[in-house]
Short mmCIF file of N, CA and C in Angstrom, two decimals:
data_model
loop_
_atom_site.label_atom_id
_atom_site.label_comp_id
_atom_site.label_asym_id
_atom_site.label_seq_id
_atom_site.Cartn_x
_atom_site.Cartn_y
_atom_site.Cartn_z
N UNK J 21 2.10 35.59 8.24
CA UNK J 21 0.79 35.49 8.72
C UNK J 21 0.45 33.80 8.54
N UNK J 22 -0.22 33.09 9.38
CA UNK J 22 -0.34 31.74 9.40
C UNK J 22 -1.47 31.60 8.42
N UNK J 23 -1.30 30.42 7.74
CA UNK J 23 -2.00 29.89 6.78
C UNK J 23 -3.24 29.40 7.26
N UNK J 24 -4.63 29.71 6.77
CA UNK J 24 -5.79 29.11 7.23
C UNK J 24 -6.63 28.43 6.43
N UNK J 25 -7.65 27.66 6.78
CA UNK J 25 -8.33 26.88 6.07
C UNK J 25 -9.60 27.68 5.68
N UNK J 26 -9.60 28.18 4.38
CA UNK J 26 -10.61 28.99 3.70
C UNK J 26 -11.67 28.21 3.19
N UNK J 27 -11.81 26.95 3.30
CA UNK J 27 -12.96 26.16 2.75
C UNK J 27 -14.13 26.60 3.32
N UNK J 28 -15.34 26.52 2.77
CA UNK J 28 -16.56 26.63 3.41
C UNK J 28 -17.39 25.47 3.52
N UNK J 29 -17.70 25.04 4.50
CA UNK J 29 -18.32 23.83 4.64
C UNK J 29 -19.71 23.97 4.36
N UNK J 30 -20.24 22.82 3.52
CA UNK J 30 -21.83 22.67 3.32
C UNK J 30 -22.06 21.04 3.47
N UNK J 31 -23.38 21.14 3.58
CA UNK J 31 -23.92 19.67 3.77
C UNK J 31 -24.78 19.53 2.63
N UNK J 32 -24.64 18.54 1.80
CA UNK J 32 -25.38 18.48 0.40
C UNK J 32 -26.32 17.41 0.42
N UNK J 33 -27.49 17.60 -0.20
CA UNK J 33 -28.36 16.78 -0.03
C UNK J 33 -28.09 15.60 -1.56
N UNK J 34 -27.29 14.60 -1.24
CA UNK J 34 -26.68 13.96 -2.41
C UNK J 34 -27.74 12.95 -2.83
N UNK J 35 -28.99 12.89 -2.12
CA UNK J 35 -29.88 12.19 -2.85
C UNK J 35 -30.63 12.81 -3.87
N UNK J 36 -30.59 14.06 -3.84
CA UNK J 36 -31.20 15.06 -4.95
C UNK J 36 -30.09 15.54 -5.95
N UNK J 37 -28.92 15.14 -5.99
CA UNK J 37 -27.92 15.42 -6.86
C UNK J 37 -27.51 14.23 -7.68
N UNK J 38 -26.87 14.51 -8.83
CA UNK J 38 -26.34 13.42 -9.68
C UNK J 38 -24.86 13.52 -9.50
N UNK J 39 -24.36 12.26 -8.98
CA UNK J 39 -22.93 12.34 -8.93
C UNK J 39 -22.29 11.26 -9.89
N UNK J 40 -21.10 11.48 -10.53
CA UNK J 40 -20.49 10.55 -11.23
C UNK J 40 -19.13 10.29 -10.36
N UNK J 41 -18.73 8.91 -10.32
CA UNK J 41 -17.51 8.42 -9.80
C UNK J 41 -16.73 7.73 -10.87
N UNK J 42 -15.48 8.26 -11.32
CA UNK J 42 -14.78 7.57 -12.34
C UNK J 42 -13.75 6.70 -11.61
N UNK J 43 -13.83 5.50 -11.74
CA UNK J 43 -12.87 4.48 -11.27
C UNK J 43 -13.59 3.31 -10.31
N UNK J 44 -13.44 2.24 -10.62
CA UNK J 44 -13.79 1.00 -10.19
C UNK J 44 -12.71 0.22 -9.09
N UNK J 45 -11.50 0.91 -8.94
CA UNK J 45 -10.72 0.05 -8.13
C UNK J 45 -10.64 0.61 -6.69
N UNK J 46 -9.72 0.52 -6.00
CA UNK J 46 -9.36 0.68 -4.54
C UNK J 46 -9.90 2.20 -4.13
N UNK J 47 -9.37 3.03 -4.85
CA UNK J 47 -9.57 4.46 -4.47
C UNK J 47 -11.07 4.84 -4.81
N UNK J 48 -11.79 4.26 -5.98
CA UNK J 48 -12.88 4.54 -6.17
C UNK J 48 -14.14 3.84 -5.14
N UNK J 49 -13.48 2.79 -4.96
CA UNK J 49 -14.34 2.03 -3.76
C UNK J 49 -14.42 2.89 -2.50
N UNK J 50 -13.07 3.36 -2.10
CA UNK J 50 -12.89 4.04 -0.81
C UNK J 50 -13.96 5.31 -0.76
N UNK J 51 -13.66 6.10 -2.09
CA UNK J 51 -14.67 7.11 -2.28
C UNK J 51 -16.10 6.85 -2.06
N UNK J 52 -16.66 5.79 -2.87
CA UNK J 52 -18.00 5.21 -2.62
C UNK J 52 -18.49 4.75 -1.51
N UNK J 53 -17.58 4.18 -0.60
CA UNK J 53 -17.77 3.46 0.65
C UNK J 53 -17.93 4.97 1.46
N UNK J 54 -17.27 5.69 1.48
CA UNK J 54 -17.29 7.05 2.41
C UNK J 54 -18.67 7.92 2.19
N UNK J 55 -18.79 7.82 0.91
CA UNK J 55 -19.85 8.51 0.34
C UNK J 55 -21.19 7.92 0.98
N UNK J 56 -21.52 6.63 0.70
CA UNK J 56 -22.53 5.88 1.05
C UNK J 56 -22.72 5.74 2.71
N UNK J 57 -21.69 5.71 3.39
CA UNK J 57 -21.46 5.66 4.84
C UNK J 57 -22.18 6.83 5.49
N UNK J 58 -22.06 8.19 4.76
CA UNK J 58 -22.71 9.27 5.40
C UNK J 58 -23.92 9.26 4.64
N UNK J 59 -24.02 9.02 3.35
CA UNK J 59 -25.56 9.17 2.72
C UNK J 59 -25.85 8.02 1.80
N UNK J 60 -26.60 7.03 2.67
CA UNK J 60 -26.71 6.02 2.15
C UNK J 60 -27.84 5.92 0.81
N UNK J 61 -28.45 7.11 0.80
CA UNK J 61 -29.24 7.09 -0.60
C UNK J 61 -28.76 7.95 -1.55
N UNK J 62 -27.49 8.47 -1.45
CA UNK J 62 -26.78 9.24 -2.79
C UNK J 62 -27.03 8.67 -3.95
N UNK J 63 -27.34 9.35 -5.00
CA UNK J 63 -27.64 9.38 -6.39
C UNK J 63 -26.31 9.09 -7.12
N UNK J 64 -25.83 8.07 -7.36
CA UNK J 64 -24.51 7.83 -7.87
C UNK J 64 -24.40 6.93 -9.12
N UNK J 65 -23.56 7.30 -10.00
CA UNK J 65 -23.09 6.58 -11.14
C UNK J 65 -21.71 6.30 -11.16
N UNK J 66 -21.28 4.99 -11.17
CA UNK J 66 -19.78 4.69 -11.27
C UNK J 66 -19.44 4.27 -12.76
N UNK J 67 -18.42 4.96 -13.13
CA UNK J 67 -18.13 4.28 -14.64
C UNK J 67 -16.56 3.84 -14.65
N UNK J 68 -16.43 2.64 -14.96
CA UNK J 68 -14.94 2.18 -15.15
C UNK J 68 -14.91 0.82 -16.01
N UNK J 69 -13.56 0.59 -16.48
CA UNK J 69 -13.52 -0.49 -17.29
C UNK J 69 -13.64 -1.88 -16.54
N UNK J 70 -13.44 -1.84 -15.17
CA UNK J 70 -13.79 -2.90 -14.41
C UNK J 70 -14.19 -2.48 -12.94
N UNK J 71 -14.52 -3.32 -11.88
CA UNK J 71 -15.06 -3.08 -10.68
C UNK J 71 -14.59 -4.18 -9.74
N UNK J 72 -14.35 -3.69 -8.57
CA UNK J 72 -13.77 -4.72 -7.44
C UNK J 72 -15.19 -5.40 -7.07
N UNK J 73 -15.29 -6.77 -6.84
CA UNK J 73 -16.35 -7.65 -6.37
C UNK J 73 -17.01 -6.68 -5.14
N UNK J 74 -16.36 -6.23 -4.32
CA UNK J 74 -16.91 -5.40 -3.03
C UNK J 74 -17.48 -4.08 -3.60
N UNK J 75 -17.04 -3.47 -4.77
CA UNK J 75 -17.62 -2.27 -5.21
C UNK J 75 -19.12 -2.52 -5.95
N UNK J 76 -19.10 -3.75 -6.44
CA UNK J 76 -20.43 -4.12 -7.14
C UNK J 76 -21.14 -4.36 -6.07
N UNK J 77 -20.84 -5.04 -5.07
CA UNK J 77 -21.88 -5.40 -3.91
C UNK J 77 -22.34 -4.07 -3.24
N UNK J 78 -21.30 -3.24 -2.86
CA UNK J 78 -21.75 -1.86 -2.38
C UNK J 78 -22.73 -1.03 -3.32
N UNK J 79 -22.57 -0.88 -4.61
CA UNK J 79 -23.29 -0.45 -5.59
C UNK J 79 -24.79 -1.13 -5.55
N UNK J 80 -24.78 -2.46 -5.51
CA UNK J 80 -26.01 -3.15 -5.37
C UNK J 80 -26.78 -2.87 -4.15
N UNK J 81 -26.05 -2.76 -3.19
CA UNK J 81 -26.76 -2.50 -1.88
C UNK J 81 -27.37 -1.04 -1.81
N UNK J 82 -26.82 -0.16 -2.36
CA UNK J 82 -27.27 1.32 -2.25
C UNK J 82 -27.85 1.83 -3.69
N UNK J 83 -27.97 0.95 -4.63
CA UNK J 83 -28.77 1.24 -5.66
C UNK J 83 -28.08 2.45 -6.70
N UNK J 84 -26.61 1.99 -6.60
CA UNK J 84 -25.73 2.91 -7.64
C UNK J 84 -25.57 2.39 -8.96
N UNK J 85 -25.57 3.06 -9.87
CA UNK J 85 -25.37 2.65 -11.34
C UNK J 85 -24.06 2.25 -11.81
N UNK J 86 -23.83 1.13 -12.16
CA UNK J 86 -22.43 0.71 -12.55
C UNK J 86 -22.45 0.75 -13.98
N UNK J 87 -21.38 1.47 -14.71
CA UNK J 87 -21.33 1.50 -16.00
C UNK J 87 -20.15 1.12 -16.54
N UNK J 88 -19.92 0.10 -17.21
CA UNK J 88 -18.55 -0.91 -17.54
C UNK J 88 -18.39 -0.27 -18.94
N UNK J 89 -17.27 0.26 -18.93
CA UNK J 89 -16.46 0.80 -20.02
C UNK J 89 -15.60 1.87 -19.95
N UNK J 90 -15.08 2.65 -20.99
CA UNK J 90 -14.00 3.60 -20.57
C UNK J 90 -14.93 5.01 -20.47
N UNK J 91 -14.11 5.80 -19.81
CA UNK J 91 -14.93 7.08 -19.51
C UNK J 91 -15.04 7.96 -20.73
N UNK J 92 -16.10 8.70 -20.86
CA UNK J 92 -16.37 9.44 -21.98
C UNK J 92 -16.97 10.66 -21.33
N UNK J 93 -16.78 11.95 -22.19
CA UNK J 93 -17.18 13.23 -21.73
C UNK J 93 -18.82 12.98 -21.43
N UNK J 94 -19.66 12.33 -22.29
CA UNK J 94 -20.95 12.37 -22.11
C UNK J 94 -21.24 11.81 -20.88
N UNK J 95 -20.64 11.19 -19.84
CA UNK J 95 -21.09 10.57 -18.51
C UNK J 95 -21.22 12.02 -17.64
N UNK J 96 -20.60 12.97 -17.94
CA UNK J 96 -20.87 14.20 -17.27
C UNK J 96 -22.38 14.75 -17.41
N UNK J 97 -22.91 14.52 -18.51
CA UNK J 97 -24.22 15.08 -18.96
C UNK J 97 -25.32 14.89 -17.65
N UNK J 98 -25.87 15.93 -17.19
CA UNK J 98 -26.82 15.91 -16.04
C UNK J 98 -26.13 15.67 -14.82
N UNK J 99 -25.01 15.83 -14.53
CA UNK J 99 -24.34 15.38 -13.25
C UNK J 99 -23.93 16.86 -12.65
N UNK J 100 -23.96 16.83 -11.41
CA UNK J 100 -23.81 17.93 -10.54
C UNK J 100 -22.39 18.24 -9.96
N UNK J 101 -21.67 16.85 -9.83
CA UNK J 101 -20.21 16.86 -9.55
C UNK J 101 -19.69 15.52 -9.98
N UNK J 102 -18.44 15.43 -9.73
CA UNK J 102 -17.85 14.38 -10.43
C UNK J 102 -16.72 13.90 -9.38
N UNK J 103 -16.19 12.69 -9.24
CA UNK J 103 -15.16 12.54 -8.40
C UNK J 103 -14.31 11.35 -9.26
N UNK J 104 -13.11 11.84 -9.51
CA UNK J 104 -12.36 11.09 -10.30
C UNK J 104 -11.20 10.18 -9.37
N UNK J 105 -11.22 8.89 -9.60
CA UNK J 105 -10.51 8.09 -8.51
C UNK J 105 -9.98 6.68 -9.29
N UNK J 106 -9.09 7.17 -10.37
CA UNK J 106 -8.40 6.06 -11.02
C UNK J 106 -7.05 6.15 -10.82
N UNK J 107 -6.32 5.12 -11.21
CA UNK J 107 -4.71 5.31 -11.04
C UNK J 107 -3.97 5.93 -12.15
N UNK J 108 -4.99 6.31 -13.15
CA UNK J 108 -4.38 7.11 -14.31
C UNK J 108 -4.46 8.73 -14.20
N UNK J 109 -3.23 9.26 -14.13
CA UNK J 109 -3.44 10.57 -13.54
C UNK J 109 -3.78 11.36 -14.71
N UNK J 110 -3.45 10.79 -15.92
CA UNK J 110 -3.75 11.70 -17.26
C UNK J 110 -5.28 11.57 -17.35
N UNK J 111 -5.88 10.40 -17.24
CA UNK J 111 -7.30 10.42 -17.11
C UNK J 111 -7.75 11.01 -16.21
N UNK J 112 -7.65 11.13 -14.97
CA UNK J 112 -8.06 12.06 -13.80
C UNK J 112 -7.92 13.60 -14.31
N UNK J 113 -6.81 14.01 -14.83
CA UNK J 113 -6.76 15.41 -15.36
C UNK J 113 -7.84 15.63 -16.40
N UNK J 114 -7.98 14.70 -17.27
CA UNK J 114 -8.88 14.74 -18.51
C UNK J 114 -10.42 15.07 -17.73
N UNK J 115 -10.68 14.16 -16.67
CA UNK J 115 -12.10 14.33 -16.05
C UNK J 115 -12.17 15.84 -15.70
N UNK J 116 -11.00 16.31 -15.08
CA UNK J 116 -11.16 17.51 -14.32
C UNK J 116 -11.36 18.89 -15.35
N UNK J 117 -10.59 18.36 -16.61
CA UNK J 117 -10.76 19.80 -17.75
C UNK J 117 -12.13 19.34 -18.10
N UNK J 118 -12.66 18.30 -18.28
CA UNK J 118 -14.25 18.20 -18.90
C UNK J 118 -15.23 18.83 -17.97
N UNK J 119 -15.05 18.64 -16.56
CA UNK J 119 -15.88 18.90 -15.58
C UNK J 119 -15.77 20.37 -15.56
N UNK J 120 -14.54 21.19 -15.77
CA UNK J 120 -14.53 22.73 -15.40
C UNK J 120 -15.11 23.32 -16.76
N UNK J 121 -14.96 22.75 -17.85
CA UNK J 121 -15.60 23.32 -18.98
C UNK J 121 -17.31 23.35 -18.91
N UNK J 122 -17.97 22.45 -18.10
CA UNK J 122 -19.32 22.37 -17.78
C UNK J 122 -19.60 23.05 -16.45
N UNK J 123 -18.50 23.70 -15.78
CA UNK J 123 -19.00 24.22 -14.57
C UNK J 123 -19.42 23.29 -13.47
N UNK J 124 -18.89 22.11 -13.56
CA UNK J 124 -19.16 21.20 -12.39
C UNK J 124 -18.12 21.15 -11.58
N UNK J 125 -18.58 20.72 -10.15
CA UNK J 125 -17.67 20.66 -9.16
C UNK J 125 -16.63 19.27 -9.22
N UNK J 126 -15.44 19.27 -9.02
CA UNK J 126 -14.68 18.06 -9.24
C UNK J 126 -13.80 17.70 -7.95
N UNK J 127 -13.71 16.49 -7.84
CA UNK J 127 -12.86 16.00 -6.61
C UNK J 127 -11.88 15.12 -7.55
N UNK J 128 -10.56 15.44 -7.60
CA UNK J 128 -9.54 14.38 -8.15
C UNK J 128 -8.63 13.73 -7.22
N UNK J 129 -9.00 12.42 -6.87
CA UNK J 129 -8.28 11.77 -5.81
C UNK J 129 -6.91 11.93 -5.64
N UNK J 130 -6.40 12.46 -4.37
CA UNK J 130 -4.71 12.42 -4.18
C UNK J 130 -4.30 13.53 -5.01
N UNK J 131 -5.04 14.71 -5.42
CA UNK J 131 -4.32 15.73 -6.30
C UNK J 131 -5.22 17.07 -5.68
N UNK J 132 -4.81 17.59 -4.61
CA UNK J 132 -5.55 18.63 -3.95
C UNK J 132 -5.63 19.87 -4.83
N UNK J 133 -4.73 19.98 -5.54
CA UNK J 133 -4.95 21.22 -6.57
C UNK J 133 -5.89 21.32 -7.58
N UNK J 134 -6.47 19.90 -7.83
CA UNK J 134 -7.55 19.63 -8.79
C UNK J 134 -8.76 19.47 -8.06
N UNK J 135 -8.93 19.89 -6.93
CA UNK J 135 -10.06 19.65 -6.09
C UNK J 135 -10.96 20.87 -5.84
N UNK J 136 -11.97 20.80 -6.27
CA UNK J 136 -13.02 22.10 -5.74
C UNK J 136 -13.55 21.56 -4.38
N UNK J 137 -13.45 20.53 -3.91
CA UNK J 137 -13.89 20.23 -2.75
C UNK J 137 -13.31 18.93 -2.10
N UNK J 138 -13.24 18.51 -0.82
CA UNK J 138 -12.51 17.45 -0.25
C UNK J 138 -13.53 16.84 0.49
N UNK J 139 -13.37 15.56 0.58
CA UNK J 139 -14.43 14.63 1.31
C UNK J 139 -13.62 14.21 2.50
N UNK J 140 -13.98 15.07 3.38
CA UNK J 140 -13.32 14.98 4.76
C UNK J 140 -13.78 14.02 5.81
N UNK J 141 -13.34 13.99 6.98
CA UNK J 141 -13.71 13.07 8.10
C UNK J 141 -15.21 13.49 8.55
N UNK J 142 -16.18 12.56 8.79
CA UNK J 142 -17.34 12.62 9.17
C UNK J 142 -17.83 12.02 10.40
N UNK J 143 -18.41 12.76 11.44
CA UNK J 143 -18.84 12.10 12.64
C UNK J 143 -20.33 12.12 12.41
N UNK J 144 -20.90 11.17 12.40
CA UNK J 144 -22.57 10.95 12.37
C UNK J 144 -23.28 10.41 13.58
N UNK J 145 -24.00 11.05 14.27
CA UNK J 145 -24.76 10.57 15.45
C UNK J 145 -26.19 11.05 15.10
N UNK J 146 -27.11 10.21 14.46
CA UNK J 146 -28.41 10.46 14.16
C UNK J 146 -28.45 11.78 13.23
N UNK J 147 -29.11 12.84 13.93
CA UNK J 147 -29.36 14.17 13.29
C UNK J 147 -28.02 14.81 13.10
N UNK J 148 -27.25 14.52 14.34
CA UNK J 148 -25.92 15.39 14.25
C UNK J 148 -24.94 14.80 13.28
N UNK J 149 -24.47 15.80 12.50
CA UNK J 149 -23.37 15.34 11.76
C UNK J 149 -22.19 16.65 11.67
N UNK J 150 -20.79 15.92 11.92
CA UNK J 150 -19.77 17.01 11.99
C UNK J 150 -18.66 16.81 11.04
N UNK J 151 -18.52 17.51 9.91
CA UNK J 151 -17.46 17.46 8.99
C UNK J 151 -16.10 18.10 9.39
N UNK J 152 -15.15 17.39 9.25
CA UNK J 152 -13.74 17.86 9.67
C UNK J 152 -12.80 17.94 8.52
N UNK J 153 -12.06 18.99 8.16
CA UNK J 153 -11.15 19.30 7.30
C UNK J 153 -10.14 19.72 7.72
N UNK J 154 -8.85 19.04 7.21
CA UNK J 154 -7.52 19.73 7.37
C UNK J 154 -6.77 20.26 6.21
N UNK J 155 -7.80 20.89 5.26
CA UNK J 155 -7.51 21.76 4.16
C UNK J 155 -6.68 21.05 3.34
N UNK J 156 -6.91 19.47 2.91
CA UNK J 156 -6.31 18.62 2.20
C UNK J 156 -4.82 18.36 2.74
N UNK J 157 -4.55 18.73 3.76
CA UNK J 157 -3.04 18.64 4.31
C UNK J 157 -2.67 17.50 4.97
N UNK J 158 -3.91 16.92 5.74
CA UNK J 158 -3.52 15.52 6.52
C UNK J 158 -4.91 14.70 6.95
N UNK J 159 -5.16 13.76 5.84
CA UNK J 159 -6.28 12.81 6.03
C UNK J 159 -6.17 12.13 7.38
N UNK J 160 -4.93 11.87 7.90
CA UNK J 160 -4.65 11.06 8.97
C UNK J 160 -5.16 11.95 10.21
N UNK J 161 -4.84 13.12 10.28
CA UNK J 161 -5.30 13.87 11.47
C UNK J 161 -6.97 14.02 11.42
N UNK J 162 -7.59 14.07 10.30
CA UNK J 162 -9.06 14.14 10.11
C UNK J 162 -9.46 12.93 10.88
N UNK J 163 -8.84 11.76 10.42
CA UNK J 163 -9.46 10.40 10.86
C UNK J 163 -9.31 10.36 12.53
N UNK J 164 -8.21 10.99 13.17
CA UNK J 164 -8.19 11.01 14.57
C UNK J 164 -9.03 12.02 15.46
N UNK J 165 -9.39 13.06 14.55
CA UNK J 165 -10.28 14.11 15.17
C UNK J 165 -11.56 13.38 15.27
N UNK J 166 -12.04 12.66 13.93
CA UNK J 166 -13.42 11.96 13.89
C UNK J 166 -13.42 10.94 14.88
N UNK J 167 -12.50 10.10 15.28
CA UNK J 167 -12.42 9.14 16.34
C UNK J 167 -12.64 9.80 17.62
N UNK J 168 -11.99 11.08 17.91
CA UNK J 168 -12.22 11.88 19.15
C UNK J 168 -13.66 12.20 19.44
N UNK J 169 -14.03 12.68 18.19
CA UNK J 169 -15.45 13.40 18.37
C UNK J 169 -16.64 12.20 18.57
N UNK J 170 -16.50 11.21 17.87
CA UNK J 170 -17.38 10.10 18.01
C UNK J 170 -17.50 9.38 19.46
N UNK J 171 -16.21 9.71 20.25
CA UNK J 171 -16.17 9.16 21.71
C UNK J 171 -16.87 10.20 22.68
N UNK J 172 -16.32 11.50 22.28
CA UNK J 172 -16.93 12.60 23.34
C UNK J 172 -18.41 13.03 23.06
N UNK J 173 -19.06 12.52 21.89
CA UNK J 173 -20.33 13.33 21.68
C UNK J 173 -21.35 12.18 22.16
N UNK J 174 -22.35 12.45 23.14
CA UNK J 174 -22.96 11.48 23.66
C UNK J 174 -24.07 10.62 22.82
N UNK J 175 -24.32 9.49 22.93
CA UNK J 175 -25.02 8.76 22.18
C UNK J 175 -26.59 9.16 22.08
N UNK J 176 -27.06 9.99 23.16
CA UNK J 176 -28.48 10.19 23.26
C UNK J 176 -28.45 11.74 22.83
N UNK J 177 -27.49 12.49 21.99
CA UNK J 177 -27.69 13.60 21.49
C UNK J 177 -28.81 13.58 20.39
N UNK J 178 -29.17 12.50 19.61
CA UNK J 178 -30.13 12.40 18.76
C UNK J 178 -31.45 12.69 19.29
N UNK J 179 -31.78 12.21 20.65
CA UNK J 179 -33.02 12.50 21.23
C UNK J 179 -33.02 13.86 21.63
N UNK J 180 -31.96 14.33 22.14
CA UNK J 180 -31.86 15.90 22.65
C UNK J 180 -32.40 16.62 21.53
N UNK J 181 -31.64 16.35 20.12
CA UNK J 181 -31.88 17.06 18.94
C UNK J 181 -33.70 17.14 18.65
N UNK J 182 -34.03 16.02 18.93
CA UNK J 182 -35.58 15.81 18.37
C UNK J 182 -36.48 16.32 19.45
N UNK J 183 -36.11 16.43 20.76
CA UNK J 183 -36.87 17.15 21.84
C UNK J 183 -36.79 18.79 21.53
N UNK J 184 -35.71 19.02 21.33
CA UNK J 184 -35.45 20.62 20.86
C UNK J 184 -35.99 21.23 19.70
N UNK J 185 -36.38 20.07 18.83
CA UNK J 185 -36.85 20.53 17.44
C UNK J 185 -38.59 20.49 17.96
N UNK J 186 -39.01 19.64 18.65
CA UNK J 186 -40.54 19.74 19.14
C UNK J 186 -40.70 20.98 19.82
N UNK J 187 -39.86 21.27 20.68
CA UNK J 187 -40.09 22.56 21.53
C UNK J 187 -39.95 23.98 20.73
N UNK J 188 -38.97 23.79 19.79
CA UNK J 188 -38.81 24.74 18.67
C UNK J 188 -40.11 25.28 18.09
N UNK J 189 -40.94 24.08 17.70
CA UNK J 189 -42.06 24.32 17.07
C UNK J 189 -43.58 24.94 17.84
N UNK J 190 -43.06 24.71 19.12
CA UNK J 190 -44.13 25.15 19.95
C UNK J 190 -44.07 26.60 20.29
N UNK J 191 -42.75 27.20 20.26
CA UNK J 191 -42.53 28.64 20.66
C UNK J 191 -43.23 29.56 19.59
N UNK J 192 -43.67 30.65 20.43
CA UNK J 192 -44.54 31.73 19.87
C UNK J 192 -43.64 32.75 19.63
N UNK J 193 -44.10 33.64 18.80
CA UNK J 193 -43.17 34.79 18.23
C UNK J 193 -42.49 34.94 17.10
N UNK J 194 -41.56 35.92 16.95
CA UNK J 194 -40.98 36.13 15.61
C UNK J 194 -39.70 35.38 15.53
N UNK J 195 -38.77 35.44 14.47
CA UNK J 195 -37.80 34.67 14.40
C UNK J 195 -36.71 34.89 15.55
N UNK J 196 -36.64 36.25 15.83
CA UNK J 196 -35.56 36.61 16.73
C UNK J 196 -36.02 36.03 18.17
N UNK J 197 -37.15 36.21 18.64
CA UNK J 197 -37.67 35.52 19.80
C UNK J 197 -37.49 34.33 19.96
N UNK J 198 -37.59 33.40 18.76
CA UNK J 198 -37.52 31.99 18.90
C UNK J 198 -35.80 31.64 19.15
N UNK J 199 -35.12 32.42 18.27
CA UNK J 199 -33.73 32.24 18.56
C UNK J 199 -33.10 32.66 19.82
N UNK J 200 -33.71 33.54 20.51
CA UNK J 200 -33.19 33.82 21.90
C UNK J 200 -33.70 32.75 22.93
N UNK J 201 -34.96 32.38 22.54
CA UNK J 201 -35.28 31.35 23.51
C UNK J 201 -34.41 29.81 23.33
N UNK J 202 -33.98 29.63 22.26
CA UNK J 202 -33.56 28.39 21.82
C UNK J 202 -32.02 28.69 22.34
N UNK J 203 -31.45 29.93 22.16
CA UNK J 203 -30.28 30.19 22.88
C UNK J 203 -29.96 29.95 24.31
N UNK J 204 -31.27 30.42 24.76
CA UNK J 204 -31.18 30.32 26.35
C UNK J 204 -31.19 28.77 26.81
N UNK J 205 -32.06 28.11 26.26
CA UNK J 205 -32.39 26.90 26.53
C UNK J 205 -30.95 25.82 26.25
N UNK J 206 -30.29 26.03 25.23
CA UNK J 206 -29.08 25.49 24.85
C UNK J 206 -27.69 25.97 25.40
N UNK J 207 -27.77 26.98 26.27
CA UNK J 207 -26.60 27.54 26.75
C UNK J 207 -25.84 26.53 27.78
N UNK J 208 -26.59 25.85 28.30
CA UNK J 208 -26.02 24.57 29.25
C UNK J 208 -25.02 23.72 28.57
N UNK J 209 -25.21 23.61 27.09
CA UNK J 209 -24.30 22.80 26.25
C UNK J 209 -22.88 23.08 26.16
N UNK J 210 -22.74 24.36 26.20
CA UNK J 210 -21.25 24.98 26.35
C UNK J 210 -20.59 24.90 27.44
N UNK J 211 -19.66 24.26 27.28
CA UNK J 211 -18.68 24.32 28.59
C UNK J 211 -17.98 25.66 28.93
N UNK J 212 -18.26 26.28 30.07
CA UNK J 212 -17.71 27.49 30.60
C UNK J 212 -16.63 27.22 31.34
N UNK J 213 -15.54 27.88 31.08
CA UNK J 213 -14.34 27.64 31.72
C UNK J 213 -14.60 28.81 33.15
N UNK J 214 -14.57 28.33 34.47
CA UNK J 214 -14.80 29.34 35.59
C UNK J 214 -13.39 29.89 35.95
N UNK J 215 -13.36 31.29 36.12
CA UNK J 215 -12.15 31.74 36.41
C UNK J 215 -12.00 31.86 37.97
N UNK J 216 -10.95 31.52 38.60
CA UNK J 216 -10.83 31.50 40.04
C UNK J 216 -10.15 33.02 40.38
N UNK J 217 -10.87 33.70 41.28
CA UNK J 217 -10.21 35.00 41.72
C UNK J 217 -9.28 34.88 42.78
#
């Protein structure tokens, strides 16, 4: 039987969650950069013995807290999830163990077996956001798919979403009736393949 991707995609309101990133080097910077690219108001604390200058700049721009020093368990207090992104695999594994004892979600960079979630490719066009996962197998494929979707999704999709939202508010009737009307209106968005007889 073919292996499937059994991940369940969710969209987190990271401005309402407390996130810890452990690591101030290249990998930590990359994780922080993509987090803020998708969610500029994410609530993040970064702990590391040192920080790249660009990480300091990024943190300042988005209001992230930088804590200079060695990682300690206490930094997990009142956090919802943690991302370990250091070049020290023992430290990363220690962060994972500490997170699991506290029932926190953890992402340990470049260690899929120690990840409760992956930070996949993201396409963002206004209100429309598409997350892409390759089940941790090929970040390069996720990147290429992201580029593909960025090209094919029209730039005015945000206006369409806003117009449909206004229309949805004006529809009378119960939930099922509203769903049926919205389905009828948006039916033309799906591409139907005509069969020739």
